[in-house]
Every structure is written in C-alpha cells, then in structure tokens.
CSV table of C-alpha atoms and ligand atoms in Angstrom, one decimal:
chain,number,residue,atom,x,y,z
A,1,MET,CA,120.0,85.2,83.0
A,2,ARG,CA,123.0,86.8,84.9
A,3,ILE,CA,122.4,89.4,87.6
A,4,ASP,CA,125.1,91.3,88.9
A,5,ILE,CA,124.5,93.4,92.0
A,6,LEU,CA,126.8,96.5,92.7
A,7,THR,CA,126.5,97.4,96.4
A,8,LEU,CA,128.2,98.7,99.5
A,9,PHE,CA,126.5,96.1,101.7
A,10,PRO,CA,126.6,92.7,99.9
A,11,GLY,CA,125.8,90.8,103.1
A,12,MET,CA,122.3,92.5,103.1
A,13,PHE,CA,121.4,90.1,100.2
A,14,ASP,CA,122.3,86.7,101.7
A,15,ALA,CA,118.9,85.8,103.2
A,16,VAL,CA,117.0,87.0,100.1
A,17,LEU,CA,119.2,85.2,97.5
A,18,GLY,CA,119.6,82.2,99.8
A,19,GLU,CA,115.9,81.2,100.3
A,20,SER,CA,112.9,80.1,98.8
A,21,ILE,CA,112.3,80.8,94.9
A,22,LEU,CA,115.2,82.9,94.4
A,23,LYS,CA,117.7,80.0,95.8
A,24,ILE,CA,115.7,77.3,93.7
A,25,ALA,CA,116.2,79.4,90.6
A,26,GLN,CA,119.8,79.6,91.2
A,27,ASP,CA,120.1,75.9,92.1
A,28,LYS,CA,118.4,75.1,88.8
A,29,LYS,CA,120.8,77.2,87.0
A,30,LEU,CA,118.0,79.4,85.8
A,31,VAL,CA,119.9,82.6,86.9
A,32,GLN,CA,123.4,83.4,88.3
A,33,CYS,CA,123.5,86.3,90.9
A,34,TYR,CA,126.9,87.8,91.5
A,35,LEU,CA,127.3,90.4,94.3
A,36,HIS,CA,130.1,93.0,94.2
A,37,ASN,CA,131.4,95.4,96.7
A,38,ILE,CA,131.9,98.9,95.3
A,39,ARG,CA,134.4,99.5,98.1
A,40,ASP,CA,136.7,97.1,96.1
A,41,TYR,CA,136.8,99.3,93.3
A,42,SER,CA,138.1,102.3,94.9
A,43,ASP,CA,141.5,103.6,94.2
A,44,ASP,CA,141.7,105.3,97.6
A,45,LYS,CA,144.3,103.9,99.9
A,46,HIS,CA,141.5,103.9,102.6
A,47,LYS,CA,139.0,102.5,100.1
A,48,CYS,CA,136.9,105.5,100.7
A,49,VAL,CA,133.7,105.6,98.4
A,50,ASP,CA,131.9,108.8,99.6
A,51,ASP,CA,132.7,112.5,100.0
A,52,LYS,CA,131.0,115.7,101.0
A,53,PRO,CA,128.8,117.3,98.5
A,54,TYR,CA,129.9,120.4,96.4
A,55,GLY,CA,128.2,123.5,97.5
A,56,GLY,CA,127.7,122.0,100.9
A,57,GLY,CA,124.7,120.7,102.6
A,58,GLY,CA,124.4,117.6,104.7
A,59,GLY,CA,125.5,113.9,104.0
A,60,MET,CA,127.7,112.2,101.8
A,61,VAL,CA,127.9,111.4,98.0
A,62,ILE,CA,129.2,108.4,96.5
A,63,LYS,CA,132.2,109.2,94.4
A,64,PRO,CA,132.2,108.6,90.7
A,65,GLU,CA,135.5,106.8,90.6
A,66,PRO,CA,134.7,103.6,92.5
A,67,LEU,CA,131.3,103.5,90.7
A,68,PHE,CA,132.7,103.9,87.2
A,69,HIS,CA,135.3,101.3,88.0
A,70,ALA,CA,132.9,98.8,89.2
A,71,ILE,CA,130.6,99.2,86.5
A,72,GLU,CA,133.3,99.0,83.6
A,73,GLU,CA,135.1,96.1,85.4
A,74,VAL,CA,132.2,93.8,86.2
A,75,GLU,CA,130.9,94.5,82.8
A,76,ARG,CA,133.9,92.8,81.5
A,77,LEU,CA,133.3,89.7,83.5
A,78,ASP,CA,131.1,88.2,80.9
A,79,ASN,CA,130.5,88.6,77.0
A,80,LEU,CA,126.9,89.3,77.5
A,81,ALA,CA,126.1,93.0,77.5
A,82,ALA,CA,124.4,94.1,80.7
A,83,LYS,CA,121.2,96.1,81.0
A,84,LYS,CA,122.3,98.6,83.8
A,85,ILE,CA,119.7,99.8,86.1
A,86,LEU,CA,120.4,102.5,88.8
A,87,LEU,CA,118.2,102.2,91.9
A,88,THR,CA,117.1,105.6,93.0
A,89,PRO,CA,113.8,107.2,94.1
A,90,GLN,CA,114.2,109.5,90.9
A,91,GLY,CA,113.7,106.8,88.7
A,92,LYS,CA,110.8,105.5,86.7
A,93,THR,CA,108.4,103.6,88.9
A,94,LEU,CA,108.7,99.8,89.0
A,95,ASN,CA,105.5,98.1,87.7
A,96,GLN,CA,104.7,94.5,86.4
A,97,GLU,CA,105.2,95.6,82.6
A,98,MET,CA,108.7,96.7,83.5
A,99,ALA,CA,109.2,93.6,85.4
A,100,ASN,CA,108.0,91.3,82.2
A,101,ALA,CA,110.4,93.4,79.9
A,102,LEU,CA,113.4,92.9,82.2
A,103,SER,CA,112.7,89.5,82.5
A,104,GLN,CA,113.6,89.0,78.6
A,105,GLU,CA,117.0,90.3,79.3
A,106,ASN,CA,120.0,88.2,79.4
A,107,ARG,CA,122.2,90.1,81.8
A,108,LEU,CA,121.0,92.9,84.4
A,109,MET,CA,123.5,94.9,86.2
A,110,LEU,CA,121.8,96.4,89.5
A,111,ILE,CA,123.6,99.5,91.0
A,112,CYS,CA,122.8,100.3,94.5
A,113,GLY,CA,123.5,103.8,96.2
A,114,HIS,CA,123.6,104.5,99.7
A,115,TYR,CA,123.8,107.8,101.7
A,116,GLU,CA,122.7,110.8,100.3
A,117,GLY,CA,123.1,109.8,96.6
A,118,PHE,CA,125.3,109.5,93.7
A,119,ASP,CA,127.5,112.0,92.1
A,120,GLU,CA,125.4,113.1,89.3
A,121,ARG,CA,127.9,111.9,86.5
A,122,ILE,CA,126.9,108.4,87.1
A,123,ARG,CA,124.1,109.4,84.8
A,124,SER,CA,126.3,109.7,81.8
A,125,VAL,CA,126.7,105.9,81.8
A,126,ILE,CA,125.4,105.0,78.4
A,127,GLY,CA,122.0,103.2,78.3
A,128,LEU,CA,121.7,103.6,82.2
A,129,LEU,CA,118.0,102.9,83.1
A,130,GLU,CA,116.9,104.6,86.6
A,131,ILE,CA,114.3,102.8,88.5
A,132,SER,CA,112.3,103.5,91.8
A,133,ILE,CA,110.2,101.2,93.6
A,134,GLY,CA,107.9,103.8,94.9
A,135,ASP,CA,107.5,107.1,96.2
A,136,TYR,CA,109.3,106.9,99.4
A,137,VAL,CA,112.9,107.2,100.2
A,138,LEU,CA,114.9,104.3,101.7
A,139,THR,CA,118.2,104.1,103.1
A,140,GLY,CA,119.8,102.7,100.0
A,141,GLY,CA,119.2,100.8,96.6
A,142,GLU,CA,119.8,97.4,98.3
A,143,ILE,CA,116.1,96.5,99.1
A,144,PRO,CA,115.0,98.1,95.8
A,145,ALA,CA,117.6,95.8,94.0
A,146,MET,CA,116.0,92.8,95.9
A,147,VAL,CA,112.7,93.9,95.0
A,148,ILE,CA,113.4,94.0,91.2
A,149,THR,CA,115.6,90.6,91.2
A,150,ASP,CA,112.5,88.9,92.9
A,151,ALA,CA,109.9,90.4,90.4
A,152,VAL,CA,112.0,89.5,87.3
A,153,VAL,CA,113.5,86.1,88.3
A,154,ARG,CA,110.0,84.5,89.1
A,155,LEU,CA,109.1,85.4,85.5
A,156,ILE,CA,112.0,83.6,84.0
A,157,PRO,CA,110.5,80.3,82.2
A,158,GLY,CA,110.9,77.2,84.6
A,159,VAL,CA,111.3,79.1,87.8
A,160,LEU,CA,107.8,78.7,89.0
A,161,GLY,CA,105.7,75.7,88.4
A,162,GLY,CA,103.0,76.4,86.1
A,163,LYS,CA,102.6,78.9,83.4
A,164,SER,CA,98.8,79.6,84.4
A,165,SER,CA,100.0,80.6,88.0
A,166,LEU,CA,101.7,83.5,86.5
A,167,GLN,CA,98.8,84.3,84.0
A,168,ASN,CA,96.0,84.6,86.4
A,169,GLU,CA,97.7,86.7,89.3
A,170,SER,CA,97.3,90.5,90.0
A,171,PHE,CA,98.5,92.7,87.5
A,172,MET,CA,99.3,90.1,84.7
A,173,ASN,CA,96.1,91.2,83.0
A,174,LYS,CA,96.1,94.6,84.4
A,175,MET,CA,93.7,93.5,87.2
A,176,LEU,CA,94.0,92.4,90.6
A,177,ASP,CA,93.8,88.7,91.6
A,178,TYR,CA,90.3,86.9,92.3
A,179,PRO,CA,89.8,85.5,95.7
A,180,GLN,CA,91.5,82.1,96.7
A,181,TYR,CA,90.3,79.3,99.0
A,182,THR,CA,91.5,76.1,100.0
A,183,ARG,CA,90.5,73.4,102.6
A,184,PRO,CA,88.4,73.4,104.6
A,185,ALA,CA,85.3,74.3,103.0
A,186,VAL,CA,83.9,75.7,106.3
A,187,PHE,CA,86.1,77.6,108.7
A,188,ARG,CA,84.8,79.1,111.6
A,189,GLY,CA,81.2,79.4,109.9
A,190,MET,CA,82.9,81.2,106.8
A,191,LYS,CA,82.1,79.1,103.5
A,192,VAL,CA,83.8,78.5,100.4
A,193,PRO,CA,81.8,79.7,97.5
A,194,GLU,CA,79.7,76.9,96.4
A,195,ILE,CA,80.7,77.4,92.7
A,196,LEU,CA,84.5,76.7,93.4
A,197,ARG,CA,83.6,73.1,94.7
A,198,SER,CA,80.9,72.4,91.6
A,199,GLY,CA,83.8,71.2,89.2
A,200,ASN,CA,82.2,73.3,86.2
A,201,HIS,CA,85.4,75.0,84.8
A,202,LYS,CA,83.7,77.3,82.8
A,203,LEU,CA,81.6,78.9,85.6
A,204,ILE,CA,84.5,79.0,87.7
A,205,GLU,CA,86.3,81.1,85.2
A,206,GLU,CA,83.5,83.2,84.7
A,207,TRP,CA,83.2,83.8,88.6
A,208,ARG,CA,86.9,84.5,88.9
A,209,ASN,CA,86.8,87.0,86.2
A,210,GLU,CA,83.8,88.6,87.6
A,211,LYS,CA,85.5,88.9,91.1
A,212,SER,CA,88.8,90.1,89.5
A,213,VAL,CA,86.9,93.1,87.7
A,214,LYS,CA,85.0,93.8,90.8
A,215,ARG,CA,87.9,93.8,93.2
A,216,THR,CA,89.9,96.0,90.8
A,217,GLU,CA,87.0,98.7,90.6
A,218,GLU,CA,86.8,98.6,94.3
A,219,ARG,CA,90.3,99.1,95.4
A,220,ARG,CA,92.4,100.0,92.1
A,221,PRO,CA,90.1,101.8,89.7
A,222,ASP,CA,93.0,103.5,88.3
A,223,LEU,CA,94.2,100.2,86.9
A,224,LEU,CA,90.8,99.9,84.7
A,225,GLU,CA,91.2,103.5,83.6
A,226,LYS,CA,94.9,102.5,82.1
B,1,ADE,N1,116.8,104.4,96.9
B,1,ADE,C1,116.5,105.0,98.1
B,1,ADE,N2,114.9,104.9,98.0
B,1,ADE,C2,114.9,104.3,96.7
B,1,ADE,C3,113.4,103.9,96.2
B,1,ADE,N3,112.2,104.5,96.5
B,1,ADE,N4,113.6,103.3,95.1
B,1,ADE,C4,114.9,102.9,94.4
B,1,ADE,N5,115.9,103.2,95.0
B,1,ADE,C5,115.7,103.9,96.2
C-alpha cells in the first residue's frame, strides 16, 4: 500500500512512522509512506497557505489553491488512483469496519488541515471521504492521520505476526477483547484463572468467548445492540 500524507507539519509524523510496527511495515516494503508539505504547493511568493475567512470571524482558513495543487500533483506521482481522505471533525467517525475497508485499498491520500478549517471548496474534490476520529476538536488533522495510518497498516497481511491475533482482538468480532494473562501464575496474590493453565483449548475458547460477551455487555452494550 502507498500512503501519501498532505500536511503543513510533516515533522509531526517522524516518531510515529519511525518506530515500532509502522517502521517494520515500511522496512518490509508492505507500505510506503510519503509526506508532502502543503506549503510547497503554494503559488504565493511568501508561501502563504491561509487567509482570513470571508464574512469575518476569528481564525484562519486554509486557501483552496495550495490544497488543490498538492492533491493534484501528489496524485500524479503514482499510477495508482488514491482514495482521498480529508481529516475533519465533521467527517464520519472512524471505526474498525472503516479501517478494515481502507486496508483493502492500494493507495490512500490523507489530507490534514490545521487552524480553523479548510476553504469549503475542498469538498468538491471527487470521491473525497471525510473522516473524524471522534467527537472532540484537535488542533489539526495530523494526529487523526496518524491514527488512521496505524489502524490501517496493522491490518495489511504480513504486518503483524499471526492472523489469529487480529481475529481475536477487540472490535474484530464487534466485541471487546477477553482478559489476557502471562507469567507469573500468581502476582501479589492475584491468580491467573485455572482454566487458562489447563491446556484444554476447547474450554479455553468457551471461557474467552464468555468473558468477551460479559465485558462487552458491561462496558459497551451499544456494540451488542448493533
Ligand atoms: N481535525 C480536528 N479535529 C479532528 C477530529 N476529531 N477528527 C479528524 N480531524 C480532526
């Protein structure tokens, strides 16, 4: 998969893309991430990317010209058509199902805003998907773009060790994960449930399923209703 990230703050991505699973996925050539500074696509001699909103009001709005140039020129860098995603609190809220669908794409283009928002005409870009990572406002789309990258890349076959680790985790079956334990068998008087040490895989699976349902009922009944 190819991921192009359009941002005014490319440096924000260094640590997230340069460590752990996202780094390994790139080293294994399972994903290629490219950062593009929207400012480089401004025609303005001062490389200005924002301006005051028409009609007044506080804050600055990202101008349409550098954004459209960036989207069009970055798109042309590869023959693969990019699924274009605008990060905005006004978008559809990200969930596991959306991450699964996005992990099937060959190429994503993540467009990050900053300041008060984008010129509304950005929404005329054909096929543009708008995604929010939750009902709260961040200072920009960079952290949401990192969240999407992480949620999607870990689903690309070969990125994580075993397939089963994905199938069993929270949300994959629309349920929360079951409790996990590792050694020691007793820690500060707290014991690992006997059944997990029994070696009986059928019983262990039943126990895990039961715990998963119970935890989901208690913490996220909305998931079961869906
Ligand atoms: N930009 C600012 N806040 C955001 C959010 N919650 N989701 C996506 N993009 C954003």
